[in-house]
């Protein structure tokens, strides 16, 4: 099953790369992410910046390991991704259970919606995929794969990973709009009509 494994590797790499780049693309983005880590209230205030740096470093590490040409190294990266995603899901679950309205800065300052159950589900599903692919990578010998099949599976992983990274923006498109407000004053009906 090298094609499924390849698709998951690219999906996980895409998600973690988008997350890491989104957080460090500017000082403002990293400051917003660091502040959001503080809003979670899962760590003492002094550890907030160190945790933010550690998260970004771990995301870069996952990207480099998962995209490694060595299957075993990629499997270690997938296992690390699964562990990180599980930790993220647990932290978000604690925040949601407390009713804290912390903002999701998972992909940098562009994210603005509050953390919710959908973020927990997303991370649990990604963790399951990463763990499954890690098991395939670490527990078996690599099977030969054709270049076209690998290209198609990598493209599928890239597309799905991009959708996952844009998840909050896509969800925002389907949110019901509030009442329409017009900048023009209401016109009074004409008499006789």
XYZ file of N, CA, C and O in Angstrom:
772
model
N 0.818 -1.193 0.000
C 0.000 0.000 0.000
C 0.870 1.268 0.000
O 0.627 2.181 0.770
N 1.872 1.340 -0.873
C 2.750 2.507 -0.869
C 2.042 3.790 -1.300
O 2.458 4.877 -0.926
N 0.961 3.653 -2.070
C 0.296 4.861 -2.563
C -0.472 5.564 -1.445
O -0.419 6.784 -1.325
N -1.171 4.806 -0.619
C -1.890 5.407 0.509
C -0.896 6.036 1.484
O -1.114 7.146 1.980
N 0.179 5.325 1.745
C 1.212 5.849 2.641
C 1.815 7.136 2.081
O 2.020 8.113 2.801
N 2.067 7.146 0.790
C 2.618 8.341 0.137
C 1.645 9.513 0.247
O 2.046 10.646 0.541
N 0.367 9.252 0.014
C -0.641 10.323 0.107
C -0.696 10.897 1.519
O -0.751 12.115 1.700
N -0.661 10.021 2.530
C -0.712 10.498 3.921
C 0.556 11.266 4.272
O 0.494 12.291 4.955
N 1.698 10.808 3.813
C 2.949 11.530 4.082
C 2.877 12.950 3.529
O 3.237 13.910 4.226
N 2.410 13.097 2.302
C 2.328 14.435 1.703
C 1.249 15.266 2.396
O 1.439 16.459 2.645
N 0.124 14.641 2.739
C -0.937 15.352 3.459
C -0.406 15.910 4.780
O -0.576 17.100 5.080
N 0.243 15.056 5.576
C 0.766 15.489 6.880
C 1.836 16.563 6.694
O 1.852 17.573 7.410
N 2.719 16.375 5.729
C 3.756 17.384 5.474
C 3.137 18.717 5.077
O 3.581 19.776 5.533
N 2.105 18.683 4.247
C 1.433 19.916 3.815
C 0.806 20.641 4.992
O 0.956 21.859 5.146
N 0.110 19.897 5.835
C -0.551 20.498 7.003
C 0.480 21.110 7.951
O 0.353 22.260 8.381
N 1.527 20.361 8.263
C 2.531 20.857 9.203
C 3.353 22.002 8.607
O 3.714 22.938 9.315
N 3.620 21.946 7.311
C 4.346 23.045 6.662
C 3.504 24.316 6.659
O 3.996 25.402 6.985
N 2.225 24.186 6.316
C 1.340 25.359 6.322
C 1.228 25.944 7.727
O 1.213 27.164 7.909
N 1.167 25.072 8.736
C 1.076 25.539 10.124
C 2.346 26.272 10.537
O 2.293 27.374 11.105
N 3.496 25.692 10.233
C 4.769 26.301 10.634
C 5.003 27.624 9.908
O 5.352 28.630 10.533
N 4.795 27.624 8.606
C 5.001 28.853 7.826
C 4.021 29.942 8.272
O 4.398 31.106 8.421
N 2.775 29.565 8.500
C 1.778 30.542 8.932
C 2.125 31.201 10.253
O 1.821 32.373 10.477
N 2.784 30.470 11.117
C 3.132 31.004 12.436
C 4.380 31.879 12.411
O 4.524 32.748 13.265
N 5.300 31.639 11.483
C 6.568 32.382 11.497
C 6.746 33.311 10.297
O 7.824 33.861 10.110
N 5.703 33.518 9.516
C 5.872 34.356 8.323
C 6.138 35.817 8.648
O 6.630 36.563 7.825
N 5.787 36.232 9.862
C 6.091 37.593 10.303
C 6.141 37.611 11.830
O 5.682 36.686 12.489
N 6.694 38.689 12.358
C 6.716 38.833 13.824
C 5.305 38.888 14.375
O 5.019 38.340 15.437
N 4.430 39.542 13.651
C 3.029 39.669 14.082
C 2.363 38.291 14.149
O 1.627 38.003 15.088
N 2.623 37.449 13.144
C 2.035 36.106 13.136
C 2.522 35.291 14.325
O 1.722 34.623 14.993
N 3.828 35.336 14.591
C 4.347 34.567 15.717
C 3.848 35.131 17.042
O 3.518 34.377 17.962
N 3.745 36.453 17.144
C 3.219 37.066 18.372
C 1.762 36.665 18.589
O 1.353 36.376 19.725
N 0.982 36.611 17.498
C -0.426 36.209 17.619
C -0.528 34.747 18.048
O -1.357 34.386 18.890
N 0.339 33.900 17.494
C 0.336 32.493 17.891
C 0.736 32.344 19.357
O 0.088 31.616 20.119
N 1.785 33.047 19.763
C 2.240 32.982 21.157
C 1.135 33.443 22.102
O 0.893 32.819 23.144
N 0.443 34.521 21.743
C -0.669 35.009 22.574
C -1.783 33.970 22.651
O -2.392 33.781 23.712
N -2.048 33.278 21.538
C -3.115 32.273 21.548
C -2.738 31.080 22.428
O -3.603 30.482 23.066
N -1.449 30.749 22.486
C -0.996 29.679 23.388
C -1.265 30.106 24.832
O -1.709 29.300 25.651
N -1.027 31.370 25.136
C -1.316 31.886 26.470
C -2.798 31.850 26.804
O -3.181 31.588 27.950
N -3.658 32.119 25.802
C -5.112 32.096 26.011
C -5.634 30.713 26.370
O -6.702 30.585 26.963
N -4.894 29.686 25.995
C -5.340 28.319 26.279
C -5.352 28.011 27.767
O -6.078 27.132 28.219
N -4.512 28.718 28.533
C -4.411 28.509 29.980
C -4.121 27.055 30.339
O -4.673 26.520 31.296
N -3.248 26.410 29.562
C -2.850 25.046 29.897
C -1.416 25.004 30.422
O -0.972 23.972 30.909
N -0.711 26.128 30.302
C 0.671 26.237 30.773
C 0.821 27.489 31.625
O 0.071 28.454 31.441
N 1.807 27.509 32.520
C 2.071 28.751 33.250
C 2.520 29.831 32.268
O 3.126 29.538 31.224
N 2.229 31.073 32.578
C 2.533 32.194 31.690
C 3.974 32.265 31.230
O 4.258 32.615 30.090
N 4.921 31.921 32.103
C 6.334 31.996 31.751
C 6.715 30.975 30.684
O 7.679 31.171 29.938
N 5.972 29.889 30.572
C 6.292 28.827 29.613
C 5.647 29.040 28.252
O 5.905 28.280 27.322
N 4.834 30.079 28.114
C 4.073 30.282 26.886
C 4.967 30.455 25.665
O 4.788 29.787 24.651
N 5.947 31.352 25.749
C 6.818 31.595 24.598
C 7.652 30.357 24.269
O 7.805 29.998 23.102
N 8.168 29.687 25.287
C 8.954 28.475 25.054
C 8.097 27.398 24.390
O 8.564 26.686 23.484
N 6.853 27.273 24.810
C 5.940 26.291 24.200
C 5.665 26.645 22.747
O 5.637 25.755 21.882
N 5.477 27.930 22.464
C 5.226 28.360 21.085
C 6.420 28.036 20.193
O 6.267 27.526 19.078
N 7.625 28.303 20.689
C 8.850 27.982 19.930
C 8.965 26.477 19.727
O 9.300 25.999 18.634
N 8.675 25.702 20.767
C 8.766 24.241 20.682
C 7.763 23.683 19.671
O 8.098 22.758 18.906
N 6.563 24.233 19.639
C 5.552 23.767 18.678
C 6.029 24.014 17.254
O 5.966 23.123 16.393
N 6.504 25.212 16.984
C 6.968 25.539 15.629
C 8.167 24.669 15.242
O 8.233 24.142 14.123
N 9.107 24.481 16.158
C 10.270 23.628 15.880
C 9.829 22.193 15.594
O 10.338 21.548 14.663
N 8.868 21.693 16.363
C 8.367 20.331 16.154
C 7.659 20.217 14.802
O 7.789 19.193 14.110
N 6.932 21.261 14.412
C 6.258 21.231 13.104
C 7.275 21.175 11.960
O 7.092 20.422 10.999
N 8.358 21.956 12.060
C 9.407 21.902 11.040
C 10.072 20.526 11.023
O 10.380 19.988 9.951
N 10.309 19.960 12.203
C 10.934 18.643 12.291
C 10.052 17.583 11.630
O 10.546 16.736 10.874
N 8.754 17.634 11.906
C 7.827 16.680 11.284
C 7.909 16.785 9.763
O 8.006 15.769 9.062
N 7.894 18.008 9.241
C 7.972 18.195 7.780
C 9.226 17.549 7.211
O 9.157 16.822 6.213
N 10.353 17.816 7.827
C 11.615 17.292 7.277
C 11.683 15.772 7.384
O 12.176 15.105 6.473
N 11.183 15.200 8.472
C 11.216 13.743 8.620
C 10.237 13.040 7.688
O 10.577 12.041 7.045
N 9.026 13.567 7.611
C 7.985 12.923 6.808
C 8.350 12.922 5.322
O 8.025 11.986 4.593
N 9.039 13.953 4.872
C 9.417 14.030 3.461
C 10.758 13.365 3.163
O 11.252 13.431 2.038
N 11.324 12.709 4.165
C 12.599 12.021 3.992
C 12.445 10.888 2.971
O 11.429 10.194 2.946
N 13.464 10.664 2.160
C 13.393 9.540 1.211
C 13.537 8.178 1.903
O 13.245 7.146 1.299
N 13.989 8.151 3.148
C 14.139 6.906 3.884
C 12.841 6.583 4.608
O 12.358 7.342 5.455
N 12.272 5.451 4.297
C 10.954 5.058 4.805
C 10.910 5.020 6.322
O 9.943 5.489 6.923
N 11.916 4.493 6.950
C 11.917 4.400 8.422
C 11.940 5.786 9.060
O 11.254 6.034 10.040
N 12.727 6.683 8.499
C 12.786 8.053 9.013
C 11.435 8.754 8.830
O 10.965 9.462 9.728
N 10.821 8.521 7.679
C 9.486 9.081 7.434
C 8.484 8.515 8.433
O 7.607 9.229 8.927
N 8.627 7.234 8.753
C 7.743 6.619 9.746
C 7.896 7.250 11.117
O 6.910 7.461 11.831
N 9.120 7.581 11.490
C 9.352 8.273 12.761
C 8.687 9.650 12.730
O 8.056 10.076 13.702
N 8.794 10.342 11.601
C 8.137 11.645 11.457
C 6.627 11.540 11.559
O 5.975 12.376 12.192
N 6.069 10.500 10.958
C 4.616 10.287 11.040
C 4.185 9.972 12.475
O 3.139 10.439 12.938
N 4.994 9.175 13.184
C 4.690 8.873 14.590
C 4.750 10.146 15.436
O 3.891 10.373 16.309
N 5.756 10.989 15.182
C 5.853 12.262 15.890
C 4.651 13.153 15.569
O 4.076 13.784 16.469
N 4.241 13.168 14.311
C 3.063 13.956 13.913
C 1.827 13.463 14.651
O 1.026 14.262 15.162
N 1.648 12.144 14.716
C 0.490 11.577 15.410
C 0.493 11.976 16.884
O -0.550 12.354 17.443
N 1.669 11.919 17.517
C 1.767 12.296 18.930
C 1.450 13.778 19.125
O 0.699 14.141 20.039
N 2.013 14.637 18.278
C 1.725 16.080 18.386
C 0.248 16.365 18.182
O -0.354 17.157 18.933
N -0.347 15.755 17.174
C -1.765 15.981 16.900
C -2.638 15.510 18.061
O -3.641 16.152 18.400
N -2.247 14.397 18.696
C -2.994 13.918 19.868
C -2.876 14.905 21.025
O -3.871 15.217 21.699
N -1.677 15.448 21.247
C -1.484 16.452 22.302
C -2.306 17.702 21.992
O -2.965 18.264 22.883
N -2.296 18.135 20.729
C -3.092 19.308 20.343
C -4.574 19.043 20.598
O -5.293 19.904 21.111
N -5.057 17.855 20.231
C -6.473 17.519 20.425
C -6.842 17.540 21.903
O -7.900 18.053 22.286
N -5.978 17.000 22.749
C -6.244 16.987 24.198
C -6.264 18.403 24.753
O -7.156 18.760 25.535
N -5.301 19.227 24.354
C -5.261 20.618 24.833
C -6.514 21.377 24.389
O -7.122 22.111 25.182
N -6.915 21.188 23.139
C -8.107 21.883 22.633
C -9.351 21.373 23.349
O -10.247 22.159 23.688
N -9.420 20.075 23.610
C -10.570 19.516 24.334
C -10.692 20.133 25.722
O -11.804 20.444 26.181
N -9.571 20.323 26.389
C -9.598 20.962 27.709
C -10.111 22.391 27.612
O -10.898 22.842 28.455
N -9.670 23.103 26.597
C -10.092 24.492 26.409
C -11.587 24.557 26.111
O -12.314 25.362 26.698
N -12.053 23.704 25.225
C -13.475 23.684 24.864
C -14.328 23.289 26.058
O -15.388 23.880 26.313
N -13.871 22.302 26.840
C -14.632 21.853 28.015
C -14.767 22.968 29.054
O -15.791 23.063 29.736
N -13.743 23.818 29.167
C -13.808 24.944 30.120
C -14.662 26.086 29.594
O -15.000 27.005 30.324
N -14.974 26.066 28.306
C -15.758 27.155 27.726
C -14.930 28.379 27.382
O -15.473 29.452 27.142
N -13.620 28.227 27.337
C -12.737 29.338 26.989
C -12.894 29.661 25.512
O -12.946 28.770 24.681
N -12.971 30.923 25.182
C -13.133 31.352 23.788
C -11.775 31.694 23.178
O -11.584 32.762 22.611
N -10.828 30.776 23.270
C -9.504 30.992 22.694
C -9.593 30.910 21.171
O -10.339 30.114 20.620
N -8.810 31.740 20.510
C -8.811 31.797 19.051
C -7.855 30.745 18.512
O -6.782 30.511 19.062
N -8.248 30.116 17.424
C -7.393 29.135 16.757
C -6.358 29.875 15.925
O -6.695 30.581 14.988
N -5.118 29.719 16.278
C -4.007 30.270 15.483
C -3.175 29.109 14.957
O -1.964 29.204 14.832
N -3.843 28.004 14.662
C -3.180 26.784 14.208
C -2.339 27.018 12.960
O -1.299 26.417 12.785
N -2.810 27.900 12.099
C -2.107 28.175 10.848
C -1.678 29.631 10.775
O -1.608 30.221 9.711
N -1.398 30.226 11.928
C -0.891 31.585 11.977
C -1.974 32.597 12.266
O -3.085 32.261 12.664
N -1.629 33.855 12.036
C -2.537 34.944 12.401
C -3.736 35.042 11.478
O -4.679 35.752 11.765
N -3.725 34.320 10.346
C -4.862 34.357 9.432
C -6.094 33.687 10.009
O -7.213 33.994 9.635
N -5.898 32.740 10.922
C -7.025 32.067 11.563
C -7.637 33.007 12.591
O -6.925 33.660 13.323
N -8.961 33.063 12.628
C -9.580 33.975 13.587
C -10.746 33.356 14.346
O -11.274 33.962 15.258
N -11.170 32.163 13.966
C -12.298 31.538 14.642
C -11.891 30.924 15.961
O -10.740 30.538 16.158
N -12.844 30.818 16.892
C -12.517 30.207 18.187
C -12.331 28.692 18.046
O -12.889 28.063 17.152
N -11.531 28.136 18.940
C -11.335 26.696 18.973
C -12.650 26.014 19.302
O -13.432 26.518 20.116
N -12.892 24.884 18.670
C -14.142 24.165 18.910
C -13.984 22.685 18.646
O -12.882 22.182 18.380
N -15.095 21.995 18.692
C -15.103 20.545 18.510
C -14.540 20.168 17.140
O -13.854 19.151 17.002
N -14.778 20.986 16.124
C -14.278 20.653 14.784
C -12.749 20.575 14.759
O -12.180 19.793 14.022
N -12.086 21.370 15.601
C -10.623 21.317 15.671
C -10.153 20.027 16.348
O -9.132 19.452 15.970
N -10.903 19.587 17.337
C -10.576 18.326 18.005
C -10.725 17.175 17.012
O -9.828 16.341 16.873
N -11.852 17.151 16.312
C -12.113 16.085 15.334
C -11.043 16.090 14.251
O -10.513 15.037 13.878
N -10.713 17.266 13.736
C -9.683 17.373 12.698
C -8.366 16.763 13.179
O -7.750 15.959 12.483
N -7.938 17.130 14.389
C -6.659 16.638 14.901
C -6.686 15.141 15.191
O -5.699 14.447 14.953
N -7.806 14.645 15.689
C -7.916 13.202 15.957
C -7.865 12.417 14.645
O -7.177 11.395 14.548
N -8.578 12.878 13.619
C -8.544 12.197 12.326
C -7.142 12.216 11.721
O -6.656 11.196 11.211
N -6.490 13.380 11.771
C -5.126 13.472 11.245
C -4.162 12.589 12.035
O -3.278 11.948 11.458
N -4.338 12.549 13.355
C -3.480 11.696 14.191
C -3.672 10.228 13.816
O -2.702 9.470 13.738
N -4.902 9.824 13.576
C -5.173 8.443 13.176
C -4.528 8.101 11.840
O -3.932 7.030 11.681
N -4.644 9.010 10.876
C -4.002 8.788 9.577
C -2.493 8.696 9.716
O -1.848 7.819 9.135
N -1.918 9.635 10.481
C -0.467 9.642 10.667
C -0.004 8.378 11.381
O 1.014 7.778 11.000
N -0.731 7.950 12.400
C -0.351 6.738 13.137
C -0.436 5.501 12.235
O 0.445 4.637 12.263
N -1.493 5.424 11.433
C -1.640 4.295 10.510
C -0.510 4.255 9.495
O 0.078 3.188 9.237
N -0.187 5.396 8.908
C 0.906 5.451 7.932
C 2.250 5.190 8.601
O 3.136 4.562 8.008
N 2.410 5.644 9.847
C 3.655 5.362 10.584
C 3.816 3.868 10.776
O 4.914 3.322 10.603
N 2.730 3.201 11.127
C 2.780 1.748 11.296
C 3.199 1.052 10.008
O 4.027 0.149 10.017
N 2.631 1.506 8.893
C 3.008 0.922 7.599
C 4.488 1.163 7.293
O 5.182 0.284 6.802
N 4.954 2.365 7.591
C 6.346 2.716 7.287
C 7.337 1.973 8.157
O 8.409 1.588 7.700
N 6.998 1.793 9.422
C 7.951 1.217 10.377
C 7.908 -0.302 10.456
O 8.889 -0.927 10.842
N 6.784 -0.903 10.088
C 6.616 -2.330 10.329
C 6.750 -3.210 9.095
O 6.599 -4.417 9.188
N 6.997 -2.650 7.945
C 7.102 -3.483 6.758
C 8.198 -2.962 5.845
O 8.618 -1.824 5.956
N 8.577 -3.808 4.952
C 9.546 -3.416 3.933
C 8.801 -2.613 2.865
O 7.617 -2.831 2.621
N 9.502 -1.714 2.235
C 8.869 -0.902 1.200
C 8.574 -1.755 -0.029
O 9.381 -2.574 -0.449
N 7.406 -1.573 -0.560
C 7.006 -2.275 -1.774
C 7.319 -1.386 -2.970
O 7.287 -0.161 -2.860
N 7.616 -1.995 -4.095
C 7.889 -1.169 -5.269
C 6.628 -0.417 -5.681
O 5.517 -0.918 -5.561
N 6.826 0.784 -6.140
C 5.703 1.619 -6.552
C 6.059 2.310 -7.858
O 7.195 2.708 -8.071
N 5.056 2.453 -8.693
C 5.260 3.123 -9.970
C 5.289 4.633 -9.807
O 4.622 5.190 -8.925
N 6.053 5.323 -10.647
C 6.171 6.777 -10.507
C 4.853 7.516 -10.723
O 4.584 8.515 -10.060
N 4.016 7.025 -11.649
C 2.748 7.717 -11.882
C 1.814 7.567 -10.690
O 1.131 8.509 -10.302
N 1.781 6.390 -10.112
C 0.951 6.171 -8.930
C 1.401 7.023 -7.757
O 0.587 7.589 -7.029
N 2.718 7.122 -7.579
C 3.245 7.971 -6.510
C 2.921 9.442 -6.761
O 2.587 10.184 -5.832
N 3.008 9.862 -8.024
C 2.700 11.259 -8.355
C 1.230 11.571 -8.069
O 0.911 12.615 -7.492
N 0.354 10.659 -8.454
C -1.081 10.878 -8.219
C -1.382 10.871 -6.720
O -2.133 11.713 -6.227
N -0.784 9.937 -5.989
C -1.048 9.888 -4.545
C -0.477 11.119 -3.841
O -1.095 11.647 -2.914
N 0.692 11.588 -4.289
C 1.264 12.807 -3.700
C 0.377 14.013 -3.996
O 0.156 14.861 -3.119
N -0.149 14.096 -5.208
C -1.054 15.197 -5.557
C -2.320 15.149 -4.706
O -2.786 16.180 -4.223
N -2.854 13.948 -4.507
C -4.040 13.805 -3.652
C -3.735 14.262 -2.229
O -4.534 14.989 -1.615
N -2.582 13.862 -1.698
C -2.193 14.294 -0.358
C -2.027 15.793 -0.271
O -2.434 16.424 0.715
N -1.455 16.390 -1.299
C -1.271 17.844 -1.330
C -2.615 18.571 -1.344
O -2.813 19.549 -0.609
N -3.543 18.097 -2.158
C -4.863 18.733 -2.236
C -5.638 18.608 -0.923
O -6.212 19.587 -0.432
N -5.637 17.410 -0.355
C -6.354 17.218 0.912
C -5.667 18.009 2.025
O -6.338 18.651 2.841
N -4.337 17.997 2.041
C -3.608 18.776 3.044
C -3.902 20.265 2.931
O -4.062 20.949 3.941
N -3.981 20.769 1.714
C -4.331 22.179 1.513
C -5.728 22.493 2.026
O -5.960 23.546 2.631
N -6.664 21.569 1.800
C -8.029 21.770 2.312
C -8.058 21.752 3.836
O -8.785 22.528 4.462
N -7.274 20.870 4.434
C -7.205 20.814 5.898
C -6.633 22.126 6.443
O -7.142 22.688 7.413
N -5.580 22.622 5.792
C -4.962 23.875 6.242
C -5.920 25.053 6.087
O -5.885 25.993 6.875
N -6.793 24.991 5.092
C -7.757 26.081 4.863
C -9.114 25.765 5.499
O -10.109 26.421 5.207
N -9.140 24.797 6.388
C -10.378 24.297 6.992
C -11.249 25.399 7.603
O -12.445 25.460 7.353
N -10.643 26.261 8.406
C -11.424 27.318 9.051
C -12.011 28.286 8.032
O -13.151 28.726 8.166
N -11.240 28.615 7.011
C -11.740 29.515 5.974
C -12.878 28.865 5.195
O -13.862 29.521 4.858
N -12.743 27.580 4.910
C -13.804 26.868 4.192
C -15.057 26.782 5.057
O -16.170 27.007 4.581
N -14.895 26.477 6.345
C -16.042 26.397 7.256
C -16.753 27.743 7.355
O -17.978 27.805 7.455
N -15.981 28.821 7.301
C -16.557 30.170 7.371
C -17.495 30.439 6.192
O -18.489 31.153 6.325
N -17.202 29.849 5.033
C -18.052 30.034 3.859
C -19.448 29.462 4.061
O -20.409 29.939 3.462
N -19.553 28.436 4.897
C -20.829 27.767 5.092
C -21.568 28.203 6.355
O -22.604 27.648 6.673
N -21.007 29.179 7.061
C -21.685 29.714 8.237
C -22.835 30.599 7.801
O -22.699 31.383 6.866
N -23.972 30.498 8.475
C -25.079 31.374 8.105
C -24.705 32.835 8.322
O -24.064 33.183 9.311
N -25.089 33.639 7.376
C -24.819 35.072 7.479
C -25.819 35.704 8.437
O -26.943 35.234 8.585
N -25.378 36.769 9.064
C -26.269 37.505 9.956
C -27.298 38.275 9.141
O -27.324 38.214 7.910
N -28.164 39.019 9.808
C -29.168 39.781 9.075
C -28.498 40.796 8.149
O -27.482 41.386 8.485
N -29.070 40.938 6.986
C -28.529 41.879 6.005
C -28.835 43.303 6.451
O -29.940 43.615 6.871
N -27.829 44.131 6.377
C -27.992 45.532 6.734
C -27.672 46.366 5.509
O -26.672 46.140 4.839
N -28.492 47.312 5.257
C -28.276 48.180 4.113
C -27.829 49.540 4.610
O -28.257 50.009 5.659
N -26.964 50.185 3.843
C -26.510 51.510 4.231
C -27.501 52.586 3.795
O -27.412 53.722 4.212
N -28.468 52.194 2.962
C -29.486 53.157 2.536
C -30.642 53.165 3.526
O -31.023 52.120 4.039
N -31.229 54.342 3.744
C -32.406 54.367 4.619
C -33.587 53.683 3.931
O -33.680 53.662 2.714
N -34.421 53.093 4.757
C -35.602 52.425 4.202
C -36.502 53.438 3.523
O -36.714 54.548 4.019
N -37.045 53.076 2.364
C -37.947 53.980 1.642
C -39.362 53.751 2.127
O -39.791 52.623 2.331
N -40.051 54.839 2.315
C -41.450 54.713 2.738
C -42.299 54.441 1.504
O -41.996 54.898 0.413
N -43.329 53.643 1.672
C -44.186 53.319 0.538
C -44.884 54.582 0.025
O -45.236 55.467 0.790
N -45.076 54.660 -1.264
C -45.789 55.811 -1.844
C -47.273 55.667 -1.587
O -47.826 54.586 -1.649
N -47.904 56.772 -1.335
C -49.356 56.703 -1.134
C -50.044 56.266 -2.419
O -49.633 56.612 -3.515
N -51.071 55.499 -2.295
C -51.868 55.079 -3.430
C -51.353 53.798 -4.077
O -51.877 53.397 -5.076
N -50.389 53.197 -3.570
C -49.899 51.935 -4.167
C -50.140 50.800 -3.275
O -50.106 50.695 -2.185
